[in-house]
Tab-separated table of C-alpha atoms and ligand atoms in Angstrom:
chain	number	residue	atom	x	y	z
A	514	MET	CA	132.085	126.178	90.173
A	515	ASP	CA	132.010	124.570	93.605
A	516	ILE	CA	128.777	124.545	95.524
A	517	PHE	CA	128.699	126.574	98.745
A	518	LYS	CA	129.012	124.349	101.793
A	519	GLY	CA	128.658	124.960	105.493
A	520	GLN	CA	127.002	127.462	107.786
A	521	ASP	CA	129.835	129.968	108.281
A	522	LEU	CA	128.446	133.464	107.798
A	523	LEU	CA	131.846	135.026	107.119
A	524	ALA	CA	132.664	132.424	104.483
A	525	PHE	CA	129.263	133.067	102.970
A	526	ALA	CA	129.798	136.848	102.883
A	527	GLU	CA	133.219	136.287	101.305
A	528	ARG	CA	131.785	134.011	98.624
A	529	PHE	CA	128.849	136.268	97.707
A	530	LYS	CA	130.267	139.773	97.669
A	531	THR	CA	128.153	141.201	94.853
A	532	ASP	CA	124.878	140.575	93.049
A	533	ASN	CA	126.981	139.330	90.153
A	534	ASP	CA	128.516	136.567	92.310
A	535	CYS	CA	124.960	135.391	92.969
A	536	LYS	CA	124.055	135.593	89.275
A	537	GLU	CA	127.012	133.373	88.481
A	538	TYR	CA	125.907	130.866	91.102
A	539	LEU	CA	122.368	130.789	89.675
A	540	SER	CA	123.595	130.438	86.101
A	541	THR	CA	125.709	127.421	87.005
A	542	ILE	CA	122.703	125.696	88.557
A	543	LYS	CA	120.249	126.790	85.879
A	544	TRP	CA	122.265	125.686	82.868
A	545	LYS	CA	124.107	122.816	84.541
A	546	GLU	CA	122.806	120.222	82.097
A	547	ALA	CA	122.574	122.354	79.003
A	548	TYR	CA	121.403	125.685	77.669
A	549	ILE	CA	118.161	125.696	75.710
A	550	CYS	CA	116.684	128.973	74.450
A	551	VAL	CA	113.232	129.442	76.010
A	552	LYS	CA	112.007	131.225	72.858
A	553	CYS	CA	113.283	129.074	70.001
A	554	GLY	CA	114.848	125.973	71.551
A	555	HIS	CA	118.300	126.619	70.090
A	556	THR	CA	121.173	125.241	72.168
A	557	ALA	CA	124.075	127.607	71.422
A	558	SER	CA	124.492	130.920	73.241
A	559	GLN	CA	126.837	133.717	74.233
A	560	ILE	CA	127.520	134.105	77.936
A	561	ARG	CA	127.367	137.744	79.049
A	562	LYS	CA	129.242	139.507	81.804
A	563	ASP	CA	126.193	139.377	84.076
A	564	HIS	CA	125.966	135.607	83.434
A	565	SER	CA	122.822	135.916	81.356
A	566	ARG	CA	122.794	134.101	78.018
A	567	THR	CA	121.950	135.350	74.558
A	568	CYS	CA	120.673	132.850	72.031
A	569	ASN	CA	122.875	132.599	68.939
A	570	LYS	CA	119.855	132.134	66.717
A	571	CYS	CA	117.067	134.478	67.899
A	572	SER	CA	119.143	136.813	70.135
A	573	HIS	CA	116.782	136.387	73.070
A	574	THR	CA	118.605	137.154	76.320
A	575	GLU	CA	117.667	135.287	79.465
A	576	SER	CA	118.987	136.298	82.879
A	577	SER	CA	120.113	133.621	85.298
A	578	SER	CA	117.243	134.549	87.642
A	579	ALA	CA	114.476	134.589	85.002
A	580	ASN	CA	111.728	132.010	85.572
A	581	THR	CA	113.084	131.127	89.001
A	582	LEU	CA	111.845	132.220	92.409
A	583	PHE	CA	114.495	134.970	92.256
A	584	HIS	CA	112.787	136.520	89.243
A	585	LYS	CA	112.683	140.329	89.534
A	586	VAL	CA	113.724	140.387	93.187
A	587	LYS	CA	113.543	144.130	93.829
A	588	PHE	CA	116.148	144.410	96.549
A	589	GLY	CA	118.983	142.655	94.757
A	590	LEU	CA	120.161	139.076	94.634
A	591	ARG	CA	122.788	139.426	97.326
A	592	LYS	CA	120.207	140.304	99.971
A	593	ALA	CA	118.003	137.510	98.639
A	594	PHE	CA	120.872	135.024	99.005
A	595	PHE	CA	121.496	136.164	102.564
A	596	ILE	CA	117.822	135.729	103.457
A	597	CYS	CA	117.909	132.216	101.954
A	598	PHE	CA	121.075	131.443	103.903
A	599	GLU	CA	119.488	132.576	107.167
A	600	MET	CA	116.266	130.678	106.544
A	601	ALA	CA	118.133	127.501	105.574
A	602	THR	CA	120.581	127.456	108.454
A	603	THR	CA	118.714	129.009	111.365
A	604	THR	CA	117.583	127.035	114.357
A	605	LYS	CA	115.351	129.885	115.460
A	606	SER	CA	112.216	131.443	114.090
A	607	LEU	CA	112.700	134.323	111.699
A	608	SER	CA	109.875	136.765	111.163
A	609	ALA	CA	109.371	139.133	108.250
A	610	SER	CA	109.741	142.129	110.564
A	611	TYR	CA	113.135	140.847	111.709
A	612	MET	CA	114.283	140.342	108.111
A	613	ALA	CA	112.992	143.803	107.199
A	614	VAL	CA	115.243	145.373	109.820
A	615	ARG	CA	118.262	143.203	109.013
A	616	TYR	CA	118.156	143.899	105.265
A	617	THR	CA	116.484	147.317	105.090
A	618	VAL	CA	113.514	146.205	103.041
A	619	THR	CA	109.857	146.745	103.854
A	620	GLU	CA	108.144	144.124	105.942
A	621	ARG	CA	105.791	143.349	103.071
A	622	THR	CA	108.702	142.804	100.682
A	623	ALA	CA	110.411	140.554	103.201
A	624	ARG	CA	107.214	138.588	103.794
A	625	LEU	CA	106.562	138.026	100.092
A	626	PHE	CA	110.101	136.869	99.430
A	627	MET	CA	110.105	134.592	102.480
A	628	HIS	CA	106.926	132.959	101.179
A	629	LYS	CA	108.742	132.266	97.903
A	630	VAL	CA	111.533	130.620	99.870
A	631	ARG	CA	108.956	128.516	101.726
A	632	GLU	CA	107.465	127.557	98.370
A	633	ALA	CA	110.875	126.147	97.403
A	634	MET	CA	111.066	124.346	100.747
A	635	LYS	CA	107.944	122.337	99.916
A	636	SER	CA	108.609	118.623	99.681
A	637	SER	CA	108.687	117.045	96.240
A	638	SER	CA	106.823	114.008	97.662
A	639	ASN	CA	109.193	111.835	95.654
A	640	ASN	CA	110.578	110.069	98.656
A	641	PRO	CA	107.749	108.712	100.859
A	642	MET	CA	108.520	107.566	104.380
A	643	ASP	CA	108.800	103.841	105.035
A	644	GLY	CA	109.689	101.818	108.110
A	645	ASP	CA	108.213	102.912	111.411
A	646	VAL	CA	105.792	105.825	110.918
A	647	HIS	CA	103.639	107.529	113.561
A	648	VAL	CA	100.697	109.783	112.673
A	649	ASP	CA	98.494	112.109	114.690
A	650	GLU	CA	96.447	115.286	114.277
A	651	PHE	CA	96.676	118.519	116.235
A	652	VAL	CA	95.145	121.982	116.392
A	653	LEU	CA	97.047	125.258	116.267
A	654	GLY	CA	96.375	127.568	119.143
A	655	GLY	CA	94.736	124.808	121.088
A	656	ARG	CA	95.756	122.539	123.881
A	657	GLU	CA	98.259	119.794	123.160
A	658	LYS	CA	95.624	117.110	123.352
A	659	GLY	CA	92.472	119.182	123.554
A	660	LYS	CA	90.634	117.410	120.811
A	661	VAL	CA	88.101	115.695	123.011
A	662	GLY	CA	85.515	114.302	120.642
A	663	ARG	CA	87.513	115.943	117.844
A	664	SER	CA	84.854	118.525	117.296
A	665	TYR	CA	84.183	119.335	113.677
A	666	ASP	CA	82.900	122.833	114.186
A	667	SER	CA	85.946	124.321	115.875
A	668	LYS	CA	87.390	127.291	113.992
A	669	LYS	CA	90.905	126.444	115.055
A	670	LYS	CA	93.386	125.448	112.382
A	671	LYS	CA	93.825	121.729	112.194
A	672	ALA	CA	96.739	119.718	110.930
A	673	ILE	CA	97.913	116.175	110.510
A	674	THR	CA	101.501	115.164	110.968
A	675	ALA	CA	103.510	112.020	110.306
A	676	ILE	CA	107.019	111.157	111.424
A	677	GLN	CA	109.369	108.382	110.469
A	678	LEU	CA	111.321	106.984	113.401
A	679	THR	CA	114.860	105.664	113.475
A	680	ASP	CA	115.609	102.294	115.095
A	681	GLU	CA	116.440	104.253	118.237
A	682	GLY	CA	113.022	105.895	118.241
A	683	LYS	CA	114.331	109.305	117.133
A	684	VAL	CA	112.715	111.436	114.457
A	685	ARG	CA	114.199	110.820	111.018
A	686	ARG	CA	111.708	112.808	108.951
A	687	MET	CA	108.515	114.735	109.462
A	688	TYR	CA	105.677	116.084	107.313
A	689	VAL	CA	102.761	118.271	108.322
A	690	MET	CA	99.665	119.231	106.353
A	691	SER	CA	96.791	121.536	107.094
A	692	ILE	CA	93.381	119.792	107.167
A	693	ASN	CA	89.800	121.053	107.304
A	694	ASP	CA	88.525	118.401	109.685
A	695	PHE	CA	89.497	115.045	111.141
A	696	SER	CA	87.559	112.870	108.680
A	697	ALA	CA	89.216	110.000	106.823
A	698	ASN	CA	88.977	112.057	103.623
A	699	SER	CA	90.991	114.842	105.165
A	700	LEU	CA	93.496	112.514	106.817
A	701	SER	CA	94.223	110.586	103.597
A	702	PRO	CA	96.359	113.065	101.630
A	703	ILE	CA	99.368	112.882	103.956
A	704	PHE	CA	99.356	109.114	103.429
A	705	ASP	CA	99.145	109.472	99.649
A	706	LYS	CA	101.903	112.068	99.507
A	707	HIS	CA	104.375	111.114	102.171
A	708	ILE	CA	103.860	107.538	103.384
A	709	ASP	CA	104.970	104.437	101.539
A	710	LYS	CA	102.472	101.560	101.245
A	711	ASP	CA	105.043	99.304	102.940
A	712	ALA	CA	105.423	101.535	105.996
A	713	LYS	CA	104.379	100.225	109.406
A	714	VAL	CA	102.049	102.990	110.551
A	715	THR	CA	100.917	103.539	114.129
A	716	SER	CA	98.012	105.835	115.061
A	717	ASP	CA	95.775	106.292	118.065
A	718	LEU	CA	92.256	104.859	118.147
A	719	TRP	CA	90.558	107.654	116.182
A	720	LYS	CA	87.971	106.158	113.820
A	721	GLY	CA	89.108	108.394	110.943
A	722	TYR	CA	92.057	106.069	110.371
A	723	LYS	CA	89.908	102.955	109.915
A	724	PRO	CA	88.990	103.515	106.249
A	725	ILE	CA	92.615	104.364	105.433
A	726	SER	CA	93.785	101.065	106.931
A	727	GLN	CA	92.266	99.291	103.915
A	728	HIS	CA	95.209	100.585	101.905
A	729	TYR	CA	97.887	101.014	104.551
A	730	ASP	CA	99.295	98.850	107.314
A	731	ILE	CA	97.938	100.866	110.262
A	732	HIS	CA	98.217	99.624	113.822
A	733	GLN	CA	95.887	101.533	116.165
A	734	ILE	CA	96.844	101.771	119.834
A	735	PRO	CA	95.588	103.934	122.719
A	736	SER	CA	97.378	107.261	122.899
A	737	ASN	CA	97.683	107.019	126.682
A	738	LYS	CA	97.784	110.826	126.931
A	739	GLY	CA	100.481	110.948	124.282
A	740	LEU	CA	102.895	108.647	126.099
A	741	ASN	CA	102.682	106.092	123.305
A	742	PHE	CA	103.619	108.758	120.764
A	743	LYS	CA	106.315	110.589	122.644
A	744	ALA	CA	108.611	111.581	119.763
A	745	LEU	CA	105.652	112.698	117.675
A	746	HIS	CA	104.195	114.811	120.460
A	747	THR	CA	107.534	116.459	121.130
A	748	MET	CA	107.595	117.528	117.468
A	749	ILE	CA	103.995	118.729	117.575
A	750	HIS	CA	104.866	120.793	120.622
A	751	GLN	CA	107.904	122.265	118.821
A	752	ILE	CA	106.098	123.244	115.651
A	753	LYS	CA	103.239	124.814	117.621
A	754	SER	CA	105.519	126.882	119.806
A	755	TRP	CA	107.665	127.836	116.766
A	756	ILE	CA	104.613	129.221	114.996
A	757	ARG	CA	103.220	130.843	118.119
A	758	THR	CA	106.421	132.658	119.104
A	759	THR	CA	107.306	134.005	115.669
A	760	TYR	CA	104.125	134.586	113.845
A	761	SER	CA	101.428	134.719	116.540
A	762	TRP	CA	98.871	134.587	113.737
A	763	VAL	CA	99.081	132.834	110.377
A	764	SER	CA	96.407	132.816	107.717
A	765	GLN	CA	94.795	129.580	106.609
A	766	ALA	CA	96.107	130.257	103.097
A	767	ASN	CA	99.705	130.248	104.283
A	768	VAL	CA	99.773	127.789	107.130
A	769	ASN	CA	101.143	124.975	104.954
A	770	ARG	CA	104.069	127.210	103.961
A	771	TYR	CA	105.150	127.495	107.587
A	772	PHE	CA	104.811	123.745	108.017
A	773	ASP	CA	106.944	123.235	104.894
A	774	GLU	CA	109.648	125.547	106.230
A	775	PHE	CA	109.780	123.750	109.569
A	776	CYS	CA	109.946	120.300	107.967
A	777	PHE	CA	112.500	121.347	105.334
A	778	ARG	CA	115.051	122.241	108.004
A	779	LEU	CA	114.183	119.338	110.263
A	780	ASN	CA	114.435	116.768	107.470
A	781	ARG	CA	117.862	118.108	106.512
A	782	SER	CA	119.316	118.485	109.979
A	783	GLN	CA	121.788	115.722	109.082
A	784	SER	CA	122.869	117.519	105.907
A	785	LYS	CA	123.316	121.098	107.093
A	786	ASN	CA	126.537	121.318	105.120
A	787	THR	CA	124.700	121.408	101.808
A	788	ILE	CA	121.350	122.822	102.921
A	789	PHE	CA	121.928	126.274	101.400
A	790	ASN	CA	122.859	124.869	97.992
A	791	ASN	CA	119.951	122.467	98.194
A	792	LEU	CA	117.573	125.389	98.782
A	793	ILE	CA	119.011	127.464	95.927
A	794	VAL	CA	118.637	124.523	93.541
A	795	LYS	CA	114.976	124.269	94.558
A	796	MET	CA	114.542	128.042	94.110
A	797	VAL	CA	115.953	127.796	90.579
A	798	LYS	CA	113.913	124.756	89.571
A	799	ALA	CA	110.595	126.060	90.919
A	800	ASP	CA	108.571	128.235	88.604
A	801	ASN	CA	108.277	131.859	89.534
A	802	ILE	CA	105.036	132.403	91.404
A	803	GLU	CA	103.111	135.611	91.033
A	804	HIS	CA	102.955	137.977	93.959
A	805	THR	CA	99.168	137.855	93.812
A	806	LYS	CA	99.316	134.234	94.923
A	807	LEU	CA	101.354	135.223	97.967
A	808	ILE	CA	99.413	138.269	99.073
A	809	CYS	CA	97.849	137.001	102.269
A	810	SER	CA	100.248	137.133	105.140
B	2234	ZN	ZN1	116.538	131.515	70.636
């Protein structure tokens, strides 16, 4: 089976005409390496018409969506594939209420499924950024640079972001994480997860970066009202307005999911041709997460 490539909606609709077409696609990804029975570990099976597999030894049948983020999708796999396609290829912001209207599902159902998609969009952290990296913090719902004194008691949601720049000073990759405050302890995780020890990091003069510079090559320069971090501040502006225009309010529990969605698309803007397949592979490989973990909007 060929992977689906491109962003053509008509080609997509032609390729995935039925739920069964989607089941076939999932089964190819799921058992690409080999089939192993989840119950008894046997490796021989019968392939059924719906692309599920029945173990030759213990007769356990596993659907191609079982134990993936498509597990028990109530509204059918075809709709789920279309929602994934839209979320992977859009350049706009897509809200749950919009998806609910487009696919005749309830807003709650759309929201829960979209959170599963965002879960799959989370970075694996296997590929930390090297080269020229800029970091800065920001607040959601606050002024662009309104962190005078970086007050610790503000209730506003805070985040740290890091970008890797190309030789031309353009954004190659970006990661964003929610933080509780601007202390070195809170700023550290984005370094540990997404920044290579060999990277040349630039930050502003905030003292929170000092302790981290014992382990990373951090060059601290004045922000000069953001002028020294132009590409980074353009991205911060984009992610803030993206969240503000679509979601108006996001809960603390879910804010990282929105950051993950934004960065997933941005970091793959050079590989849009395979972005849908890439997302489906991540949906299949991720463990199914319980709805209870997704409840807050
Ligand atoms: Zn078995």
